mmCIF file of C-alpha atoms in Angstrom:
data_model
loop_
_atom_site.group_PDB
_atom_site.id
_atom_site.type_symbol
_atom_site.label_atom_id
_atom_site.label_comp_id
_atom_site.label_asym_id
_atom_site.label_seq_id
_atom_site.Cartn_x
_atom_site.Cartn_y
_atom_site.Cartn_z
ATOM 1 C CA UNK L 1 50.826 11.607 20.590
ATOM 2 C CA UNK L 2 49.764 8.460 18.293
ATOM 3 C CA UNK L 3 53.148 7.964 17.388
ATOM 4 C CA UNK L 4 54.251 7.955 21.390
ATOM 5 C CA UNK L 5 51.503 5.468 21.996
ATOM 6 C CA UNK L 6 52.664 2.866 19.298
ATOM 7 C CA UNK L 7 56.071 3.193 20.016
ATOM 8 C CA UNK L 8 55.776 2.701 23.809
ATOM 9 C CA UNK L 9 52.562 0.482 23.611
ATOM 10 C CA UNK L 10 50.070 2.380 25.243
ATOM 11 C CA UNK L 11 46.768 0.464 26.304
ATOM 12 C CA UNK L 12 45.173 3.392 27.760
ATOM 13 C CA UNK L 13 44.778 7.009 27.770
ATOM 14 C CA UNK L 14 43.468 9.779 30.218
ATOM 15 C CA UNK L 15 42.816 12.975 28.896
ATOM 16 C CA UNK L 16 43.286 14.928 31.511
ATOM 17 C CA UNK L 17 42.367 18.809 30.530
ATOM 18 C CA UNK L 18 39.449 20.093 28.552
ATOM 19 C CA UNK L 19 40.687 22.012 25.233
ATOM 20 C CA UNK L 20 42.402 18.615 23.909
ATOM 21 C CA UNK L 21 39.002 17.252 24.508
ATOM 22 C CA UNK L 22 37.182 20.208 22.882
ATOM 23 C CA UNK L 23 40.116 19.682 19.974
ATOM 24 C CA UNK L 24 39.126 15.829 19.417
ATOM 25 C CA UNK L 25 42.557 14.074 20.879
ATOM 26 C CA UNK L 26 40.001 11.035 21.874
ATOM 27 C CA UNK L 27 38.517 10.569 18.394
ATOM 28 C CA UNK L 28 42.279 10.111 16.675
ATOM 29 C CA UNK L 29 43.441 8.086 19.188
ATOM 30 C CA UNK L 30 40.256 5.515 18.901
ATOM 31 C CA UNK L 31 40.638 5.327 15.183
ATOM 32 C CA UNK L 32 44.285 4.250 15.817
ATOM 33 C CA UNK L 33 42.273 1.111 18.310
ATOM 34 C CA UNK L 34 43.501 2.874 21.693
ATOM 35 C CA UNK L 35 41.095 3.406 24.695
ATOM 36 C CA UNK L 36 40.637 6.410 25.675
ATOM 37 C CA UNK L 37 38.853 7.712 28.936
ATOM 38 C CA UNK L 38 37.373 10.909 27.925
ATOM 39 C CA UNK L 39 34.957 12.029 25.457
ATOM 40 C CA UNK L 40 34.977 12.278 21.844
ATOM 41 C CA UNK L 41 35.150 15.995 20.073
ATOM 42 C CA UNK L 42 31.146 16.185 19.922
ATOM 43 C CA UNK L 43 30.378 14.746 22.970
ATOM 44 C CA UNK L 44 33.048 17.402 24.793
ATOM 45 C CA UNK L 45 30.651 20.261 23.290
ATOM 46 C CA UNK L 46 28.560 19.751 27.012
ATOM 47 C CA UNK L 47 31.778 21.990 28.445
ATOM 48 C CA UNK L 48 32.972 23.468 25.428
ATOM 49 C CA UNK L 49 30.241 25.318 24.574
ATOM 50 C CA UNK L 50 27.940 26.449 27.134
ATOM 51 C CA UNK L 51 24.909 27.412 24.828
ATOM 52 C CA UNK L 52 25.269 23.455 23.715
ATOM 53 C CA UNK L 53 24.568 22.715 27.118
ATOM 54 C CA UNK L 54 21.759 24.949 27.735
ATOM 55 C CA UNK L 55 19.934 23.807 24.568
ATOM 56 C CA UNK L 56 20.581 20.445 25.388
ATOM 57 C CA UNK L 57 18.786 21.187 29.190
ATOM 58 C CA UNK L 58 15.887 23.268 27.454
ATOM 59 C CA UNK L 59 15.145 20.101 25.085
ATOM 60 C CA UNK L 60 15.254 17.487 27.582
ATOM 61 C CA UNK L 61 13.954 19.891 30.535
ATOM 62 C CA UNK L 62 16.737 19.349 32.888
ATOM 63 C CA UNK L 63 16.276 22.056 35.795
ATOM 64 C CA UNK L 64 18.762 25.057 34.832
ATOM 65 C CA UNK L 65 18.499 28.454 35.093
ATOM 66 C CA UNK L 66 16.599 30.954 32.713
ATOM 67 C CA UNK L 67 19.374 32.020 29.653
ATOM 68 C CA UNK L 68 19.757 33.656 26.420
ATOM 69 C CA UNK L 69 22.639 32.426 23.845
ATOM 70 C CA UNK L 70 24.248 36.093 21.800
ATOM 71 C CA UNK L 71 26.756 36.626 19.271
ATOM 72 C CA UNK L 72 27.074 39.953 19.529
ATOM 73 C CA UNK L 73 27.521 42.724 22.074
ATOM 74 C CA UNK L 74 24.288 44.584 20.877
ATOM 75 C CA UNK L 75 22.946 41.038 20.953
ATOM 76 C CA UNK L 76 23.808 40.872 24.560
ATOM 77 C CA UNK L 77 23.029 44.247 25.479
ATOM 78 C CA UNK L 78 19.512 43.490 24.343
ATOM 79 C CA UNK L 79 18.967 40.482 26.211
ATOM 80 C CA UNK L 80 20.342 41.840 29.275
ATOM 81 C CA UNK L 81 16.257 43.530 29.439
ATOM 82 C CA UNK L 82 15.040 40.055 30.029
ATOM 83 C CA UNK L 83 16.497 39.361 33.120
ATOM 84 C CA UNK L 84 16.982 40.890 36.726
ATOM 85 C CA UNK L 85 20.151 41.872 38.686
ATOM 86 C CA UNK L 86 22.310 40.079 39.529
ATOM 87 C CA UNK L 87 22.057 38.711 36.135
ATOM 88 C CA UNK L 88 25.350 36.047 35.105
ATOM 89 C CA UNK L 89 27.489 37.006 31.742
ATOM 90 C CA UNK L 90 29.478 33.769 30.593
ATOM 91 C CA UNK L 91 31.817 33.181 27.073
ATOM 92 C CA UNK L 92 30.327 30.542 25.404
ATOM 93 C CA UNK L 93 33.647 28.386 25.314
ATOM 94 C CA UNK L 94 36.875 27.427 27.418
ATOM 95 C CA UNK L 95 37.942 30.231 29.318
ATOM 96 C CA UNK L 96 39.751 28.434 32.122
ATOM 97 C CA UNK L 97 36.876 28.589 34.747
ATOM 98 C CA UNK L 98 37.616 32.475 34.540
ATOM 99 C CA UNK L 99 34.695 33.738 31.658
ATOM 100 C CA UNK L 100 31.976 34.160 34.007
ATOM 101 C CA UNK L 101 30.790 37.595 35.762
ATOM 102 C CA UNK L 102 28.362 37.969 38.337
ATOM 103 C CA UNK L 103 27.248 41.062 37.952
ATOM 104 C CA UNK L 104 25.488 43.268 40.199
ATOM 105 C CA UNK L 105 24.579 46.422 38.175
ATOM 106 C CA UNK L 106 23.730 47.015 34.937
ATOM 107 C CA UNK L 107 26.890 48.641 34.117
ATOM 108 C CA UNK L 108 29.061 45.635 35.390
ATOM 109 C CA UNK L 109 26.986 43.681 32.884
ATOM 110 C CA UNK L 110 27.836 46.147 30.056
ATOM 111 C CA UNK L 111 31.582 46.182 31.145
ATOM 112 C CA UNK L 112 31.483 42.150 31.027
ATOM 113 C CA UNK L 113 30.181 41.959 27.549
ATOM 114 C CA UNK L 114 32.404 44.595 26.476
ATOM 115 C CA UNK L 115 35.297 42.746 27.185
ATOM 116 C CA UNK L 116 33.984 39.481 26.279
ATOM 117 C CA UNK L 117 33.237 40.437 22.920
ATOM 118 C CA UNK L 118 36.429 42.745 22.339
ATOM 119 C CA UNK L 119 38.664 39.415 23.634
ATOM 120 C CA UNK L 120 36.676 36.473 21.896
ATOM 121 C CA UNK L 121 34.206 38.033 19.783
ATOM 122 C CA UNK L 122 32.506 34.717 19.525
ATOM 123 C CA UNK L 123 29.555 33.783 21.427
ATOM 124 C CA UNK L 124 27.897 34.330 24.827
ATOM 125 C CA UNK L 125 25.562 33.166 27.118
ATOM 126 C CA UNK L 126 23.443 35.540 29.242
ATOM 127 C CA UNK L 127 21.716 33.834 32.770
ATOM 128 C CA UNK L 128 19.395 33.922 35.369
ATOM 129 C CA UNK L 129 20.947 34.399 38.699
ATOM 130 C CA UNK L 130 20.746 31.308 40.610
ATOM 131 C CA UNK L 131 20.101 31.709 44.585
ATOM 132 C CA UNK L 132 21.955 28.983 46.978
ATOM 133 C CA UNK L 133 24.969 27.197 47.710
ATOM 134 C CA UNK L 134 27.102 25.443 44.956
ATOM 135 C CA UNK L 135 28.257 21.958 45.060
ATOM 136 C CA UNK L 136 29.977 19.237 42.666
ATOM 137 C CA UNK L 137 28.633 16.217 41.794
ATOM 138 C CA UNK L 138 30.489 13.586 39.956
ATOM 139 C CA UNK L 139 29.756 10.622 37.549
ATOM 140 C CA UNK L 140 31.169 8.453 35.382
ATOM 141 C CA UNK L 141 29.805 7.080 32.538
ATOM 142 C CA UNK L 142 29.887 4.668 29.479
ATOM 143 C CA UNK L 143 27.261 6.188 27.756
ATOM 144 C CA UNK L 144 25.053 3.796 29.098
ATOM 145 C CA UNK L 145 25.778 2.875 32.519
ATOM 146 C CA UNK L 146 26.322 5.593 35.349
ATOM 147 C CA UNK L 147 28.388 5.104 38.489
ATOM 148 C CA UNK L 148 28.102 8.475 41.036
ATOM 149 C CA UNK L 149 31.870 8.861 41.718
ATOM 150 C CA UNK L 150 31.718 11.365 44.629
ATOM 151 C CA UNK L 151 30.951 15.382 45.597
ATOM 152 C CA UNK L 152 32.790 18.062 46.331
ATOM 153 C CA UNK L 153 33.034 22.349 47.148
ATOM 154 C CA UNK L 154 35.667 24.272 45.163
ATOM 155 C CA UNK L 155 36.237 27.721 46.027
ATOM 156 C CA UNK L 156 36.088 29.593 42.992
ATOM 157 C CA UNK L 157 37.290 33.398 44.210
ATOM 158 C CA UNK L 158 40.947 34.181 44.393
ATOM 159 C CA UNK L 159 40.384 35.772 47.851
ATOM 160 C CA UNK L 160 39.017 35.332 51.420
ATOM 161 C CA UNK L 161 35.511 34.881 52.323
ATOM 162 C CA UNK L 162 34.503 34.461 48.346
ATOM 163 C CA UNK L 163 35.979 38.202 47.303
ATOM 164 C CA UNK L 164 37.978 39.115 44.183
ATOM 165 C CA UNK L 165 37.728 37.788 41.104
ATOM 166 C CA UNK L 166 36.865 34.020 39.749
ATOM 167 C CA UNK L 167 39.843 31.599 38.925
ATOM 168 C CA UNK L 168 40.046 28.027 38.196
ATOM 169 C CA UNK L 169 39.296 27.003 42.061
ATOM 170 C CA UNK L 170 41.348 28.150 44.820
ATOM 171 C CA UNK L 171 41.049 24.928 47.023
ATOM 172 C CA UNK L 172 38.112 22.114 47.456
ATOM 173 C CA UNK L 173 36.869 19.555 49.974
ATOM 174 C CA UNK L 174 35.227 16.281 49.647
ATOM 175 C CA UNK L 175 32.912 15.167 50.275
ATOM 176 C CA UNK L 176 30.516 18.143 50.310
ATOM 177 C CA UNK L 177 27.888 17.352 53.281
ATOM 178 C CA UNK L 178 24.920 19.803 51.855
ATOM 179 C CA UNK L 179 24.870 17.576 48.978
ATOM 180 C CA UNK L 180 22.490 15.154 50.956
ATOM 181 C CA UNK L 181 22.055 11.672 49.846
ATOM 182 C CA UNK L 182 18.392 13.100 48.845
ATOM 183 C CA UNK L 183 19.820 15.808 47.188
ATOM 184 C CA UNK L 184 22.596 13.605 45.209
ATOM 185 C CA UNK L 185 20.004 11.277 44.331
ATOM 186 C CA UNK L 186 17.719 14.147 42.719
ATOM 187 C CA UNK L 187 20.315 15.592 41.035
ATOM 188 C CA UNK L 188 21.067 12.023 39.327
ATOM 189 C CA UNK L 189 17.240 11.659 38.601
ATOM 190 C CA UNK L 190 16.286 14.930 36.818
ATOM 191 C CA UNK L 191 20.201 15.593 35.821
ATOM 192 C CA UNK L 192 22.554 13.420 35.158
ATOM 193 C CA UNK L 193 20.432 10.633 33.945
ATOM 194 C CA UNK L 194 18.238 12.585 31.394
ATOM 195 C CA UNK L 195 21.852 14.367 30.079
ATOM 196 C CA UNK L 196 23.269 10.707 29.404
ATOM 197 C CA UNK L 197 20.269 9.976 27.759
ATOM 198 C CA UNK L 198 19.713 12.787 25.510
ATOM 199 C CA UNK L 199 23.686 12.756 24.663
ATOM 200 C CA UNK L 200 23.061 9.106 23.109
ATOM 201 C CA UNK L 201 19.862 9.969 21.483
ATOM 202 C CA UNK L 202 21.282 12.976 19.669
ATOM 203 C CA UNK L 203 24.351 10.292 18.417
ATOM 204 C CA UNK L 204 26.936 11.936 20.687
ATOM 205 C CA UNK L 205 27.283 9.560 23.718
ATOM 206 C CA UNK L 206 29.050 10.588 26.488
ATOM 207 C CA UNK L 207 31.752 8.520 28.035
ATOM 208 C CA UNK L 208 33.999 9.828 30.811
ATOM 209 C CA UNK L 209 33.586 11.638 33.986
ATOM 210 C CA UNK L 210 30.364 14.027 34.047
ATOM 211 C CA UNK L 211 31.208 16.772 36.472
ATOM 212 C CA UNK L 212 28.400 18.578 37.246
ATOM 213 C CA UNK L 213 28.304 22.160 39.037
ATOM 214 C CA UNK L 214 25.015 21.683 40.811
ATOM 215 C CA UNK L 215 23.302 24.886 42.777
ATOM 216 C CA UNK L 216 21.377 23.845 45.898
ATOM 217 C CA UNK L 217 17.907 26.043 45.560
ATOM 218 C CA UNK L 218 15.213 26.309 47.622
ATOM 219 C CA UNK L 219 13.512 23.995 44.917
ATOM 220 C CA UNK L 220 16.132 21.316 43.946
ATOM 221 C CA UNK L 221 19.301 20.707 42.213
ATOM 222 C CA UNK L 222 19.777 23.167 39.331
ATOM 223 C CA UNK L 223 22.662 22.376 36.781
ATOM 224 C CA UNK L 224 25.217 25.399 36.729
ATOM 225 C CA UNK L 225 27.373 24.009 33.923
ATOM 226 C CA UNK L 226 29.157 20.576 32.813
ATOM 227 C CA UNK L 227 33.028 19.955 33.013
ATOM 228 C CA UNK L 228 34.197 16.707 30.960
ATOM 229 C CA UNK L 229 36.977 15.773 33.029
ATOM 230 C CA UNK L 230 37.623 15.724 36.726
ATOM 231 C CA UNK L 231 39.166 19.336 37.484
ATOM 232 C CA UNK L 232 40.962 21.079 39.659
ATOM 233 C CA UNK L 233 41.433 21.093 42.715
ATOM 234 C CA UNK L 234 38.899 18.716 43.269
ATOM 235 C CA UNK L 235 40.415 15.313 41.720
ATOM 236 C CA UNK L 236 42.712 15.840 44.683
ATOM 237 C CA UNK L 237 40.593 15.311 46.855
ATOM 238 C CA UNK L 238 38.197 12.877 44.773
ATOM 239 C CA UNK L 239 41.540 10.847 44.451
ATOM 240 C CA UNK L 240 42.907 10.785 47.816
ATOM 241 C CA UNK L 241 39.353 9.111 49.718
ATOM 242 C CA UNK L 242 39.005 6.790 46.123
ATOM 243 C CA UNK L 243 39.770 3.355 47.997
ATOM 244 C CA UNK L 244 39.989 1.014 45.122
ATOM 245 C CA UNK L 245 41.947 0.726 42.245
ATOM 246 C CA UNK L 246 41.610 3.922 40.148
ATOM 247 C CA UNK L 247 42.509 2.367 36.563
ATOM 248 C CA UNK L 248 39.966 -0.941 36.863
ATOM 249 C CA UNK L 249 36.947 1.849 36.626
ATOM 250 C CA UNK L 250 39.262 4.067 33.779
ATOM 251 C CA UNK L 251 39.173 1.032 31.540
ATOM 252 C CA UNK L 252 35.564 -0.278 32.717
ATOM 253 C CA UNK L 253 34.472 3.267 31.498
ATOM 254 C CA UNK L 254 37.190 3.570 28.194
ATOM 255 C CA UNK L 255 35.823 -0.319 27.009
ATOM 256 C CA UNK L 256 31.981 0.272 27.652
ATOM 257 C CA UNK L 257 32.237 -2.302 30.623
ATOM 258 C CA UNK L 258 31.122 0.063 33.227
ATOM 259 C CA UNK L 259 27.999 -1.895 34.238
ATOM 260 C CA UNK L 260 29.298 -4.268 35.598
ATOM 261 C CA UNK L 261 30.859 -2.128 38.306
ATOM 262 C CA UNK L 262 29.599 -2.127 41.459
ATOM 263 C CA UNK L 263 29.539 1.067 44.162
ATOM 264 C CA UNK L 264 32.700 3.095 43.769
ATOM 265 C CA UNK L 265 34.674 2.639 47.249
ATOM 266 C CA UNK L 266 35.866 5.782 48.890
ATOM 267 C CA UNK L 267 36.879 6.874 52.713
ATOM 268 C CA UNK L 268 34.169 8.189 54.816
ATOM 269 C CA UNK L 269 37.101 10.710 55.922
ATOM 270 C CA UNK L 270 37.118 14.481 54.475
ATOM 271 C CA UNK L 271 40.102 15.531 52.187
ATOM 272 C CA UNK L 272 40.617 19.254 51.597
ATOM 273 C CA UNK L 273 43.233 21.087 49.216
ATOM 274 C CA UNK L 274 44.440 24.720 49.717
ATOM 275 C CA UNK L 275 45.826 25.721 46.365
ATOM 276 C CA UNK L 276 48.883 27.848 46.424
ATOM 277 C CA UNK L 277 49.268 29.985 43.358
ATOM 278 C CA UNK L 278 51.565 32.285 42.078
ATOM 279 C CA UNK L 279 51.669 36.141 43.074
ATOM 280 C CA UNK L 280 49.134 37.922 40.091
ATOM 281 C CA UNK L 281 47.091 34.819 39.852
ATOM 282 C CA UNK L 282 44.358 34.985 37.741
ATOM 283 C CA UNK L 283 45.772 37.758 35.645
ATOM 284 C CA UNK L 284 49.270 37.213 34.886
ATOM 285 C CA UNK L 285 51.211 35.178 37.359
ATOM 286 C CA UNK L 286 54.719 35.561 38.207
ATOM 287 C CA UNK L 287 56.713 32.936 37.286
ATOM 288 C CA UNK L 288 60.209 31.639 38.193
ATOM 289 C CA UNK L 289 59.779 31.799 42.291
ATOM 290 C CA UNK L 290 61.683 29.395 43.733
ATOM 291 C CA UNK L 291 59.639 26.607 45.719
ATOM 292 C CA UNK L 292 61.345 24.419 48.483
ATOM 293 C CA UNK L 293 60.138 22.470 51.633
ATOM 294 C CA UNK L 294 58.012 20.265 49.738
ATOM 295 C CA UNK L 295 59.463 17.521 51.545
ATOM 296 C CA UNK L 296 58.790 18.796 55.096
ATOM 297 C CA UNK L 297 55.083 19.741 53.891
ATOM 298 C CA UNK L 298 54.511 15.828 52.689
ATOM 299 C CA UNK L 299 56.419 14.922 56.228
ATOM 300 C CA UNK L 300 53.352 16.326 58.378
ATOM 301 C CA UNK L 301 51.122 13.718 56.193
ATOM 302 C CA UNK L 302 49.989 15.992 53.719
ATOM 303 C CA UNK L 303 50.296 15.479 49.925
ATOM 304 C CA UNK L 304 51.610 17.868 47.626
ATOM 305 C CA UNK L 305 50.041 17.988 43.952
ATOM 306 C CA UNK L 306 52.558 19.788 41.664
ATOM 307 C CA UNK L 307 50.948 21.841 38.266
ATOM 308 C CA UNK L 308 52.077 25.077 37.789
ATOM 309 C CA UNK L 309 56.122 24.221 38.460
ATOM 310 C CA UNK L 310 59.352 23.195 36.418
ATOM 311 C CA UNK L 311 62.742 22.544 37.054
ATOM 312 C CA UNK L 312 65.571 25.547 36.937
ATOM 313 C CA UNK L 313 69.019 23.441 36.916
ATOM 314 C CA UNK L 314 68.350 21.755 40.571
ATOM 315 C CA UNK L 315 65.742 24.591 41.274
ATOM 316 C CA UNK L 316 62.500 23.566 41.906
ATOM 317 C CA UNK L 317 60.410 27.276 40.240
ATOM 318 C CA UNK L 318 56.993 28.217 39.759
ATOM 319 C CA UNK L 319 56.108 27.932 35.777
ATOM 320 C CA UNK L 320 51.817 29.144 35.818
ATOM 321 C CA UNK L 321 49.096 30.221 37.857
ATOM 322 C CA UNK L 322 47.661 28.074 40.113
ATOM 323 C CA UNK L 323 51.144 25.865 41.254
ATOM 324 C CA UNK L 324 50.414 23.547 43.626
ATOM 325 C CA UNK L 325 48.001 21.620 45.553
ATOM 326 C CA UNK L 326 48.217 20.531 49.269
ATOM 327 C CA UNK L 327 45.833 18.139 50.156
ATOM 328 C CA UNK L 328 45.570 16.424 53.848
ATOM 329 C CA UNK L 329 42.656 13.491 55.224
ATOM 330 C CA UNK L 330 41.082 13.659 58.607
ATOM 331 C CA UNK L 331 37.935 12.230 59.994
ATOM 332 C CA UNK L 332 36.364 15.837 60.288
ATOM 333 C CA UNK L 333 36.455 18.491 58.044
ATOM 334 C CA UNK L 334 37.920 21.125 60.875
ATOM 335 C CA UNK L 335 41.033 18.463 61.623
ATOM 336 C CA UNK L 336 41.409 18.572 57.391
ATOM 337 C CA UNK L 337 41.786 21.726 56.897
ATOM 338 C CA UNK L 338 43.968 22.360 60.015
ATOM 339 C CA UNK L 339 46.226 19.218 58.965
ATOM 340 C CA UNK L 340 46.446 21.331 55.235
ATOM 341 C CA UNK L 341 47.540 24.574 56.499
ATOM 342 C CA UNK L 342 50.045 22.910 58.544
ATOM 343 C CA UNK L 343 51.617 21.382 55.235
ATOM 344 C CA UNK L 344 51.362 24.806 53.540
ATOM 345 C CA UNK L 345 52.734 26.092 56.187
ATOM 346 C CA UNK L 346 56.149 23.843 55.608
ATOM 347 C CA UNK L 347 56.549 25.159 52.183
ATOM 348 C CA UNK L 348 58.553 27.727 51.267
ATOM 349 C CA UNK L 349 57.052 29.450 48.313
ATOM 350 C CA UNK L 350 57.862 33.593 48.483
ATOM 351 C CA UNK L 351 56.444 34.674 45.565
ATOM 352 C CA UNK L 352 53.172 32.431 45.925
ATOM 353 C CA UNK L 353 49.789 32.794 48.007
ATOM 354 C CA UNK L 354 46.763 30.838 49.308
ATOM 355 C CA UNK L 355 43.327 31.771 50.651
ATOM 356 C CA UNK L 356 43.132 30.811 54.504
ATOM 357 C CA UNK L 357 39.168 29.922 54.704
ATOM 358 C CA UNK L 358 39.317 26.812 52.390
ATOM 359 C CA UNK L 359 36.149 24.929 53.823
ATOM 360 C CA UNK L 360 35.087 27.709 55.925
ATOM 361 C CA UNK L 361 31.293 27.545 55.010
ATOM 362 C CA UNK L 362 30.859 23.783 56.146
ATOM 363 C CA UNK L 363 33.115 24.803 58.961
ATOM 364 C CA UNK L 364 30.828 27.542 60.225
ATOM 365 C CA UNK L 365 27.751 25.395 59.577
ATOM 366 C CA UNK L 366 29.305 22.659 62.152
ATOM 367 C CA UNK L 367 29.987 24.858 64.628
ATOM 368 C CA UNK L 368 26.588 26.680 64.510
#
């Protein structure tokens, strides 16, 4: 990667997903005097390692929910006594947005540390159940400066009306109206702020995009967990109502410059992705379906994000889970998410599926 960079004189680099983060691609390519948006190796810890995080909310009280950090399965059977059902089971490190189990029994919560521990036998982090309606919240930072950068809903469940199993995000919409402006503001207060702060006072400061999975409770913003990039699926959306120049605030942010930055610009309109995924998505996806009418679904005004797809010869096949991303703008979120099922509509993707609800909850709350 280095070498690339010399040979092709690279000025900048965005590290797009999480375990080259975790690994410490930022600090090598620094030492060879690159910029790098993104976070060094310690700094990353705030999504690599989810009882980092907690400590780091315990010692500068930033409102989170109730948790105990095990490294064992009779470690984590005994701590399951200390908190009520539903009670939350997460792997303490990258697991794809897919090591966390809301469990409803005590016997789900046994099955979920069972397999936890016989997969990763490493470490765990037992929670509190957390009451409300999630939302995303993002920032970017220098370390110093902050500069909010935008909300958003994923929808987390691989099926319908928030059933089946968690996966990376199954679609999004931005921006997410039950983040208030009061609410966005508090989270930044007694979040975001005192994590920026206590990341530079332990040495490790953080610079890069803070994306913080925020639950609404009756009492306030409570921090779910940190991501240190943008994710998926909702930088599409982020990125298609960001209306200014995308690499001005990268290299504000890489170069420590960020303060001089004023408001980030984005489109009052709403933006909503349905992501289609391949057939056995999140276990083992099917790969090699063939994907056309790409073209016809970017003709209705829609974008299409491509992740999960290669090239077969002149064959344009599905290659991993979640495979692509279609993302439409309208001045309502009812007109988005009509506008993005008419795009996936257009594409002709057999062996792939979609959930048909993306934005339903904001939806229903419009109508009502």
């Amino acid at each position: 990667m280095i070498d690339f960079c010399h040979r092709h004189s690279i000025g900048l680099v965005v590290i797009g997903p999480e375990a080259p983060l975790v690994d410490g691609l930022a600090d090598n390519i620094r030492m060879m005097g690159i910029a790098v948006f993104g976070p060094n190796k310690a700094a990353a810890q705030l999504e690599g390692s989810k009882g980092f995080t907690k400590d780091l909310c315990k010692r500068a009280r930033i409102p989170t929910a109730g948790y105990a950090r095990v490294t064992s399965r009779d470690g984590a059977l005994a701590a399951l006594g200390d908190f009520g059902l539903p009670v939350v089971v997460k792997a303490d490190g990258l697991a794809a947005g897919k090591g966390v189990t809301i469990a409803t029994t005590r016997a789900e919560a046994e099955a979920a540390i069972a397999d936890l521990f016989a997969v990763r036998g490493a470490e765990a982090v037992i929670e509190e159940f957390l009451e409300g309606e999630e939302a995303s919240l993002f920032v970017l930072t220098d370390g110093e400066a902050i500069l909010p950068f935008g909300s958003a809903q994923d929808h987390k469940r691989v099926g319908d009306g928030d059933t089946g199993p968690n996966t990376g995000g199954m679609g999004a919409y931005s921006p997410a109206p039950v983040l208030t402006a009061a609410l966005e503001q508090q989270a930044i207060e007694e979040i975001i702020l005192p994590t920026v702060a206590a990341m530079k006072a332990t040495g490790m400061p953080f610079s890069g995009v803070l994306y913080a999975g925020l639950m609404l409770t009756a009492t306030g913003p409570r921090l779910i967990e940190y991501n240190a990039r943008f994710g998926d699926p909702e930088c599409q959306v982020l990125m298609m109502r960001l209306d200014e120049d995308l690499l001005d605030l990268l290299l504000d942010v890489a170069e420590g410059r960020l303060a001089r930055h004023g408001p980030a610009r984005f489109s009052p309109e709403t933006a909503l992705t349905v992501v289609m995924a391949a057939r056995g998505y999140p276990g083992t996806p099917e790969t090699g379906g063939p994907i056309a009418g790409i073209a016809a679904a970017e003709a209705t005004g829609a974008r299409v994000f491509q992740a999960g797809t290669r090239l077969d010869g002149a064959r344009l096949v599905a290659s991993g889970g979640r495979v692509l991303a279609v993302t439409a703008m309208a001045p309502d979120i009812g007109d988005a998410q009509a506008a993005a099922y008419r795009a996936v509509d257009a594409v002709d993707f057999p062996s792939g599926f979609c959930r048909r609800d993306i934005g339903w909850r904001e939806i229903a709350r419009q109508r009502a």
